[in-house]
mmCIF file of C-alpha atoms and ligand atoms in Angstrom:
data_model
loop_
_atom_site.group_PDB
_atom_site.id
_atom_site.type_symbol
_atom_site.label_atom_id
_atom_site.label_comp_id
_atom_site.label_asym_id
_atom_site.label_seq_id
_atom_site.Cartn_x
_atom_site.Cartn_y
_atom_site.Cartn_z
ATOM 1 C CA MET A 5 176.361 25.802 212.759
ATOM 2 C CA GLN A 6 173.859 24.873 210.077
ATOM 3 C CA LEU A 7 170.324 24.197 211.373
ATOM 4 C CA PRO A 8 168.699 20.962 210.164
ATOM 5 C CA THR A 9 165.977 21.540 207.552
ATOM 6 C CA LEU A 10 162.432 20.808 208.690
ATOM 7 C CA PRO A 11 160.754 17.679 207.340
ATOM 8 C CA PHE A 12 158.292 18.417 204.503
ATOM 9 C CA HIS A 13 155.110 18.089 206.558
ATOM 10 C CA PHE A 14 156.355 20.731 209.017
ATOM 11 C CA SER A 15 157.057 23.259 206.311
ATOM 12 C CA ARG A 16 153.610 22.921 204.664
ATOM 13 C CA ALA A 17 151.256 25.869 205.202
ATOM 14 C CA PRO A 18 148.267 25.034 207.443
ATOM 15 C CA LYS A 19 145.020 24.374 205.573
ATOM 16 C CA MET A 20 142.477 27.117 205.297
ATOM 17 C CA LYS A 21 139.492 27.713 207.532
ATOM 18 C CA ILE A 22 136.162 28.759 205.954
ATOM 19 C CA MET A 23 133.570 30.890 207.759
ATOM 20 C CA VAL A 24 129.939 30.786 206.565
ATOM 21 C CA ALA A 25 127.262 33.270 207.665
ATOM 22 C CA VAL A 26 123.848 31.618 207.993
ATOM 23 C CA LYS A 27 120.687 33.593 208.705
ATOM 24 C CA ARG A 28 117.458 32.341 210.305
ATOM 25 C CA VAL A 29 114.541 33.558 208.200
ATOM 26 C CA VAL A 30 110.831 32.860 207.625
ATOM 27 C CA ASP A 31 110.674 29.653 205.557
ATOM 28 C CA TYR A 32 110.436 30.329 201.816
ATOM 29 C CA ALA A 33 107.179 28.334 201.555
ATOM 30 C CA VAL A 34 105.324 30.445 204.174
ATOM 31 C CA LYS A 35 102.864 33.023 202.870
ATOM 32 C CA ILE A 36 103.613 35.967 205.105
ATOM 33 C CA ARG A 37 100.917 38.277 206.524
ATOM 34 C CA VAL A 38 101.277 41.934 207.420
ATOM 35 C CA LYS A 39 100.156 42.806 210.983
ATOM 36 C CA PRO A 40 96.828 44.699 211.100
ATOM 37 C CA ASP A 41 98.559 47.765 212.612
ATOM 38 C CA LYS A 42 101.075 47.754 209.697
ATOM 39 C CA THR A 43 104.109 47.789 212.026
ATOM 40 C CA GLY A 44 105.635 44.676 210.468
ATOM 41 C CA VAL A 45 105.102 41.062 209.486
ATOM 42 C CA ASP A 46 103.108 38.713 211.725
ATOM 43 C CA MET A 47 105.701 36.261 213.081
ATOM 44 C CA SER A 48 103.467 34.235 215.407
ATOM 45 C CA ASN A 49 103.611 30.461 214.723
ATOM 46 C CA VAL A 50 105.541 30.985 211.508
ATOM 47 C CA LYS A 51 107.962 28.259 210.355
ATOM 48 C CA MET A 52 111.572 29.471 210.351
ATOM 49 C CA SER A 53 114.448 27.945 208.340
ATOM 50 C CA MET A 54 117.980 28.622 207.175
ATOM 51 C CA ASN A 55 117.995 31.250 204.403
ATOM 52 C CA PRO A 56 118.197 29.237 201.105
ATOM 53 C CA PHE A 57 121.216 31.211 199.817
ATOM 54 C CA CYS A 58 123.007 30.474 203.117
ATOM 55 C CA GLU A 59 122.378 26.736 202.582
ATOM 56 C CA ILE A 60 124.123 27.121 199.217
ATOM 57 C CA ALA A 61 126.986 29.012 200.929
ATOM 58 C CA LEU A 62 127.396 26.238 203.488
ATOM 59 C CA GLU A 63 127.220 23.516 200.815
ATOM 60 C CA GLU A 64 130.018 25.225 198.865
ATOM 61 C CA ALA A 65 132.188 25.465 201.987
ATOM 62 C CA LEU A 66 131.617 21.769 202.732
ATOM 63 C CA ARG A 67 132.525 20.788 199.150
ATOM 64 C CA ILE A 68 135.759 22.815 199.365
ATOM 65 C CA ARG A 69 136.644 21.114 202.669
ATOM 66 C CA GLU A 70 135.798 17.689 201.227
ATOM 67 C CA SER A 71 138.069 18.369 198.237
ATOM 68 C CA GLY A 72 140.930 18.786 200.718
ATOM 69 C CA LEU A 73 141.447 22.522 200.190
ATOM 70 C CA ALA A 74 140.164 23.547 203.629
ATOM 71 C CA SER A 75 140.420 22.010 207.057
ATOM 72 C CA GLU A 76 137.473 23.483 208.924
ATOM 73 C CA VAL A 77 134.053 25.038 208.284
ATOM 74 C CA VAL A 78 132.698 27.411 210.936
ATOM 75 C CA ALA A 79 129.027 28.454 210.716
ATOM 76 C CA VAL A 80 128.029 31.804 212.230
ATOM 77 C CA SER A 81 124.575 33.172 212.978
ATOM 78 C CA ILE A 82 123.544 36.464 214.563
ATOM 79 C CA GLY A 83 120.205 37.025 216.234
ATOM 80 C CA PRO A 84 117.929 35.698 218.980
ATOM 81 C CA HIS A 85 118.295 32.454 220.947
ATOM 82 C CA GLN A 86 116.437 30.420 218.257
ATOM 83 C CA CYS A 87 119.356 30.925 215.828
ATOM 84 C CA VAL A 88 120.827 27.904 217.622
ATOM 85 C CA ASP A 89 118.327 25.740 215.660
ATOM 86 C CA THR A 90 119.649 27.160 212.388
ATOM 87 C CA LEU A 91 123.210 26.490 213.502
ATOM 88 C CA ARG A 92 122.308 22.906 214.516
ATOM 89 C CA THR A 93 120.986 22.416 210.960
ATOM 90 C CA GLY A 94 124.311 23.750 209.650
ATOM 91 C CA LEU A 95 126.242 21.399 211.931
ATOM 92 C CA ALA A 96 124.054 18.478 210.784
ATOM 93 C CA MET A 97 124.821 19.385 207.151
ATOM 94 C CA GLY A 98 128.507 19.064 208.059
ATOM 95 C CA ALA A 99 129.925 22.283 209.570
ATOM 96 C CA ASP A 100 132.612 21.487 212.170
ATOM 97 C CA ARG A 101 131.591 24.070 214.754
ATOM 98 C CA ALA A 102 129.432 27.155 215.124
ATOM 99 C CA ILE A 103 129.353 30.606 216.682
ATOM 100 C CA HIS A 104 126.123 32.268 217.800
ATOM 101 C CA VAL A 105 126.209 36.015 218.420
ATOM 102 C CA GLU A 106 123.110 36.421 220.554
ATOM 103 C CA THR A 107 121.105 39.636 220.375
ATOM 104 C CA THR A 108 117.444 40.579 220.381
ATOM 105 C CA SER A 109 118.126 43.976 218.769
ATOM 106 C CA GLN A 110 116.693 44.766 215.335
ATOM 107 C CA LEU A 111 119.522 43.986 212.924
ATOM 108 C CA TYR A 112 120.425 45.608 209.621
ATOM 109 C CA PRO A 113 123.231 44.697 207.166
ATOM 110 C CA LEU A 114 125.825 47.191 208.457
ATOM 111 C CA SER A 115 125.579 45.876 212.054
ATOM 112 C CA ILE A 116 125.808 42.290 210.783
ATOM 113 C CA ALA A 117 128.807 43.229 208.626
ATOM 114 C CA LYS A 118 130.586 44.837 211.616
ATOM 115 C CA LEU A 119 129.968 41.745 213.759
ATOM 116 C CA LEU A 120 131.207 39.448 210.974
ATOM 117 C CA GLN A 121 134.298 41.629 210.562
ATOM 118 C CA LYS A 122 135.148 41.140 214.262
ATOM 119 C CA LEU A 123 134.563 37.395 214.024
ATOM 120 C CA VAL A 124 136.818 37.198 210.961
ATOM 121 C CA GLU A 125 139.532 39.081 212.850
ATOM 122 C CA LEU A 126 139.231 36.541 215.691
ATOM 123 C CA GLU A 127 138.949 33.358 213.599
ATOM 124 C CA LYS A 128 141.151 34.375 210.639
ATOM 125 C CA PRO A 129 139.435 32.334 207.893
ATOM 126 C CA GLY A 130 140.828 32.386 204.330
ATOM 127 C CA LEU A 131 137.323 32.508 202.905
ATOM 128 C CA LEU A 132 134.090 34.101 204.151
ATOM 129 C CA ILE A 133 131.004 32.848 202.292
ATOM 130 C CA LEU A 134 127.564 34.433 202.586
ATOM 131 C CA GLY A 135 124.286 34.157 200.720
ATOM 132 C CA LYS A 136 123.800 36.832 198.053
ATOM 133 C CA GLN A 137 120.707 37.961 199.955
ATOM 134 C CA ALA A 138 118.414 37.062 202.808
ATOM 135 C CA ILE A 139 114.897 36.244 201.595
ATOM 136 C CA ASP A 140 113.245 38.157 204.469
ATOM 137 C CA ASP A 141 114.682 41.635 203.866
ATOM 138 C CA ASP A 142 116.127 41.029 200.352
ATOM 139 C CA CYS A 143 118.836 43.561 201.226
ATOM 140 C CA ASN A 144 121.735 42.024 199.263
ATOM 141 C CA GLN A 145 124.196 44.250 201.172
ATOM 142 C CA THR A 146 125.946 42.309 203.947
ATOM 143 C CA GLY A 147 128.598 40.543 201.825
ATOM 144 C CA GLN A 148 129.589 43.727 200.037
ATOM 145 C CA MET A 149 129.738 45.689 203.308
ATOM 146 C CA VAL A 150 131.855 43.143 205.178
ATOM 147 C CA ALA A 151 134.278 42.924 202.223
ATOM 148 C CA GLY A 152 134.600 46.718 202.369
ATOM 149 C CA LEU A 153 135.190 46.724 206.135
ATOM 150 C CA LEU A 154 137.797 43.954 205.891
ATOM 151 C CA LYS A 155 139.342 45.494 202.748
ATOM 152 C CA TRP A 156 139.123 42.028 201.141
ATOM 153 C CA PRO A 157 138.290 41.378 197.493
ATOM 154 C CA GLN A 158 134.723 40.216 196.833
ATOM 155 C CA GLY A 159 133.141 37.799 194.372
ATOM 156 C CA THR A 160 129.383 38.366 194.608
ATOM 157 C CA PHE A 161 126.564 36.368 192.933
ATOM 158 C CA ALA A 162 128.929 33.401 192.468
ATOM 159 C CA SER A 163 127.730 30.576 190.215
ATOM 160 C CA LYS A 164 131.120 28.765 190.200
ATOM 161 C CA VAL A 165 134.063 28.907 192.604
ATOM 162 C CA VAL A 166 137.475 27.316 191.950
ATOM 163 C CA LEU A 167 140.254 27.690 194.504
ATOM 164 C CA ASP A 168 143.910 27.596 193.509
ATOM 165 C CA LYS A 169 145.914 27.074 196.702
ATOM 166 C CA GLU A 170 149.266 27.278 194.869
ATOM 167 C CA LYS A 171 148.537 30.753 193.524
ATOM 168 C CA GLN A 172 146.406 31.682 196.579
ATOM 169 C CA VAL A 173 143.508 32.828 194.411
ATOM 170 C CA ALA A 174 139.806 32.106 193.979
ATOM 171 C CA VAL A 175 138.435 32.088 190.426
ATOM 172 C CA VAL A 176 134.769 33.102 190.654
ATOM 173 C CA ASP A 177 132.144 33.092 187.894
ATOM 174 C CA ARG A 178 129.550 35.786 188.683
ATOM 175 C CA GLU A 179 126.028 36.057 187.361
ATOM 176 C CA VAL A 180 125.735 39.615 186.055
ATOM 177 C CA ASP A 181 123.051 41.307 183.939
ATOM 178 C CA GLY A 182 124.871 40.664 180.668
ATOM 179 C CA GLY A 183 125.729 37.007 181.407
ATOM 180 C CA LEU A 184 128.762 35.646 183.254
ATOM 181 C CA GLU A 185 131.818 37.513 184.492
ATOM 182 C CA THR A 186 134.941 35.632 185.678
ATOM 183 C CA LEU A 187 137.117 37.207 188.370
ATOM 184 C CA CYS A 188 140.464 36.007 189.715
ATOM 185 C CA LEU A 189 140.616 37.189 193.359
ATOM 186 C CA ASP A 190 143.484 37.023 195.854
ATOM 187 C CA LEU A 191 142.782 35.120 199.077
ATOM 188 C CA PRO A 192 141.469 35.909 201.653
ATOM 189 C CA VAL A 193 138.219 36.722 199.909
ATOM 190 C CA VAL A 194 134.488 37.287 200.511
ATOM 191 C CA ILE A 195 132.130 35.285 198.279
ATOM 192 C CA THR A 196 128.339 35.573 198.052
ATOM 193 C CA THR A 197 126.382 32.728 196.515
ATOM 194 C CA ASP A 198 123.824 32.734 193.706
ATOM 195 C CA LEU A 199 121.159 30.085 193.132
ATOM 196 C CA ARG A 200 122.983 28.036 190.503
ATOM 197 C CA LEU A 201 126.222 27.502 192.468
ATOM 198 C CA ASN A 202 125.195 24.095 193.833
ATOM 199 C CA GLN A 203 122.365 21.959 195.172
ATOM 200 C CA PRO A 204 122.602 21.872 198.991
ATOM 201 C CA ARG A 205 122.560 18.471 200.687
ATOM 202 C CA TYR A 206 119.985 17.302 203.218
ATOM 203 C CA ALA A 207 121.164 16.486 206.725
ATOM 204 C CA THR A 208 121.038 12.713 207.308
ATOM 205 C CA LEU A 209 119.669 11.276 210.560
ATOM 206 C CA PRO A 210 123.112 10.086 211.814
ATOM 207 C CA ASN A 211 124.521 13.546 211.090
ATOM 208 C CA ILE A 212 121.614 15.218 212.923
ATOM 209 C CA MET A 213 122.494 13.042 215.941
ATOM 210 C CA LYS A 214 126.214 13.818 215.602
ATOM 211 C CA ALA A 215 125.477 17.551 215.383
ATOM 212 C CA LYS A 216 124.069 17.516 218.907
ATOM 213 C CA SER A 217 127.558 17.077 220.340
ATOM 214 C CA LYS A 218 129.263 19.720 218.154
ATOM 215 C CA VAL A 219 130.224 23.001 219.794
ATOM 216 C CA ILE A 220 128.196 26.209 219.456
ATOM 217 C CA LYS A 221 130.140 29.075 221.001
ATOM 218 C CA LYS A 222 128.022 31.916 222.411
ATOM 219 C CA MET A 223 129.129 35.516 222.025
ATOM 220 C CA THR A 224 127.503 38.936 222.409
ATOM 221 C CA PRO A 225 127.868 42.154 220.369
ATOM 222 C CA GLU A 226 129.350 43.765 223.550
ATOM 223 C CA GLU A 227 132.115 41.125 223.697
ATOM 224 C CA LEU A 228 132.884 41.885 220.061
ATOM 225 C CA ASN A 229 132.803 45.600 220.821
ATOM 226 C CA VAL A 230 130.136 46.368 218.232
ATOM 227 C CA GLU A 231 127.340 48.795 219.008
ATOM 228 C CA ILE A 232 124.151 47.828 217.208
ATOM 229 C CA LYS A 233 122.330 50.872 215.960
ATOM 230 C CA SER A 234 120.500 51.802 212.802
ATOM 231 C CA ASP A 235 119.749 54.931 210.870
ATOM 232 C CA ILE A 236 116.716 53.223 209.351
ATOM 233 C CA GLU A 237 113.226 53.813 210.723
ATOM 234 C CA ILE A 238 110.421 51.559 209.463
ATOM 235 C CA VAL A 239 107.434 53.850 208.955
ATOM 236 C CA GLN A 240 104.883 51.361 207.683
ATOM 237 C CA VAL A 241 104.716 47.849 206.227
ATOM 238 C CA THR A 242 101.996 47.182 203.625
ATOM 239 C CA GLU A 243 101.047 44.379 201.239
ATOM 240 C CA PRO A 244 102.032 44.954 197.594
ATOM 241 C CA PRO A 245 99.056 45.981 195.412
ATOM 242 C CA LYS A 246 97.065 43.029 194.040
ATOM 243 C CA ARG A 247 97.962 42.159 190.447
ATOM 244 C CA LYS A 248 95.166 42.707 187.960
ATOM 245 C CA ALA A 249 94.099 39.809 185.752
ATOM 246 C CA GLY A 250 95.843 39.647 182.352
ATOM 247 C CA VAL A 251 94.167 39.776 178.937
ATOM 248 C CA ILE A 252 94.791 37.548 175.954
ATOM 249 C CA VAL A 253 95.113 39.482 172.702
ATOM 250 C CA SER A 254 94.404 37.933 169.324
ATOM 251 C CA SER A 255 97.039 39.742 167.236
ATOM 252 C CA VAL A 256 100.202 41.823 167.423
ATOM 253 C CA ASP A 257 98.250 44.808 166.089
ATOM 254 C CA GLU A 258 95.790 44.539 168.980
ATOM 255 C CA LEU A 259 98.700 44.274 171.458
ATOM 256 C CA VAL A 260 100.374 47.396 170.032
ATOM 257 C CA HIS A 261 97.038 49.242 170.096
ATOM 258 C CA LYS A 262 96.470 48.359 173.773
ATOM 259 C CA LEU A 263 100.044 49.249 174.796
ATOM 260 C CA LYS A 264 99.683 52.602 173.040
ATOM 261 C CA ASN A 265 96.141 53.615 173.957
ATOM 262 C CA GLU A 266 95.355 51.776 177.199
ATOM 263 C CA ALA A 267 98.642 51.137 179.000
ATOM 264 C CA HIS A 268 100.264 54.260 177.486
ATOM 265 C CA VAL A 269 103.710 52.638 177.597
ATOM 266 C CA ILE A 270 104.713 53.089 173.952
HETATM 267 P P1 LIG B 311 121.306 40.567 203.282
HETATM 268 O O1 LIG B 311 122.400 41.540 202.973
HETATM 269 O O2 LIG B 311 120.513 40.916 204.511
HETATM 270 O O3 LIG B 311 120.401 40.291 202.097
HETATM 271 O O4 LIG B 311 122.011 39.158 203.666
HETATM 272 C C1 LIG B 311 123.004 38.567 202.844
HETATM 273 C C2 LIG B 311 123.706 37.454 203.587
HETATM 274 O O5 LIG B 311 124.333 37.994 204.773
HETATM 275 C C3 LIG B 311 122.845 36.317 204.106
HETATM 276 O O6 LIG B 311 122.560 35.355 203.102
HETATM 277 C C4 LIG B 311 123.753 35.742 205.198
HETATM 278 O O7 LIG B 311 124.789 34.956 204.628
HETATM 279 C C5 LIG B 311 124.369 37.011 205.798
HETATM 280 N N1 LIG B 311 123.560 37.457 206.946
HETATM 281 C C6 LIG B 311 122.645 38.460 206.976
HETATM 282 N N2 LIG B 311 122.083 38.560 208.210
HETATM 283 C C7 LIG B 311 122.647 37.582 208.966
HETATM 284 C C8 LIG B 311 122.491 37.144 210.321
HETATM 285 N N3 LIG B 311 121.633 37.735 211.162
HETATM 286 N N4 LIG B 311 123.253 36.108 210.762
HETATM 287 C C9 LIG B 311 124.126 35.512 209.928
HETATM 288 N N5 LIG B 311 124.319 35.865 208.647
HETATM 289 C C10 LIG B 311 123.594 36.887 208.160
#
């Protein structure tokens, strides 16, 4: 007996889910102070915000969903209880739901990458988008590490992302030292965002209200079976040396003379 063919809408592949990693960091406008005992940065009464590159990552995910190429955007943050505020901001920008992996442990990129790997295995997104770096530690490692753990292709420092659902590829323009590099990467893929990718939206008041009823799922590193440990020991944190005042030279000859005889760089 011949089985009836399924109607078209049953045979269509389900739309893709996008996962976005958003980190809570000291706000970019805060002038940070080193603690007097040099054990770290003074965090008391400091304004915290979503890492700017993560805002760009979330904006890109929202634009892809709005263009009809994805069905859901899931924001993920790892860290202490206050990460919920960062996730609420993400939900107010337009993420559909959020996951908070709560931990008070000191976190470094490899632990974050292992946790994200587990979340990807659970949620099965077609795209994982991260910021190229967090402005607190400036590591620029997590995206590359999670791509390695997942064995997914990676498009880092993205300044343009075009998805082709037919061919199941992402075409990513990357900002590299020599200019732009264009990669064609098979989905699923890890993308990290550079500054020029987009201009993130502000959350509107109605969306801030709506975000209050969106779901934030709580998880722990133990539930995800990830042990958080680090091989890094912070010995001392110090301020960078103060920059000396510059000098204005009156001619190229004087500049060359100073570079040769005073700065000793040529
Ligand atoms: P990093 O490698 O620390 O410079 O961070 C790069 C990116 O990894 C960030 O922009 C985030 O997208 C992601 N990331 C790092 N730490 C966290 C965290 N604690 N929670 C969520 N995402 C994170």
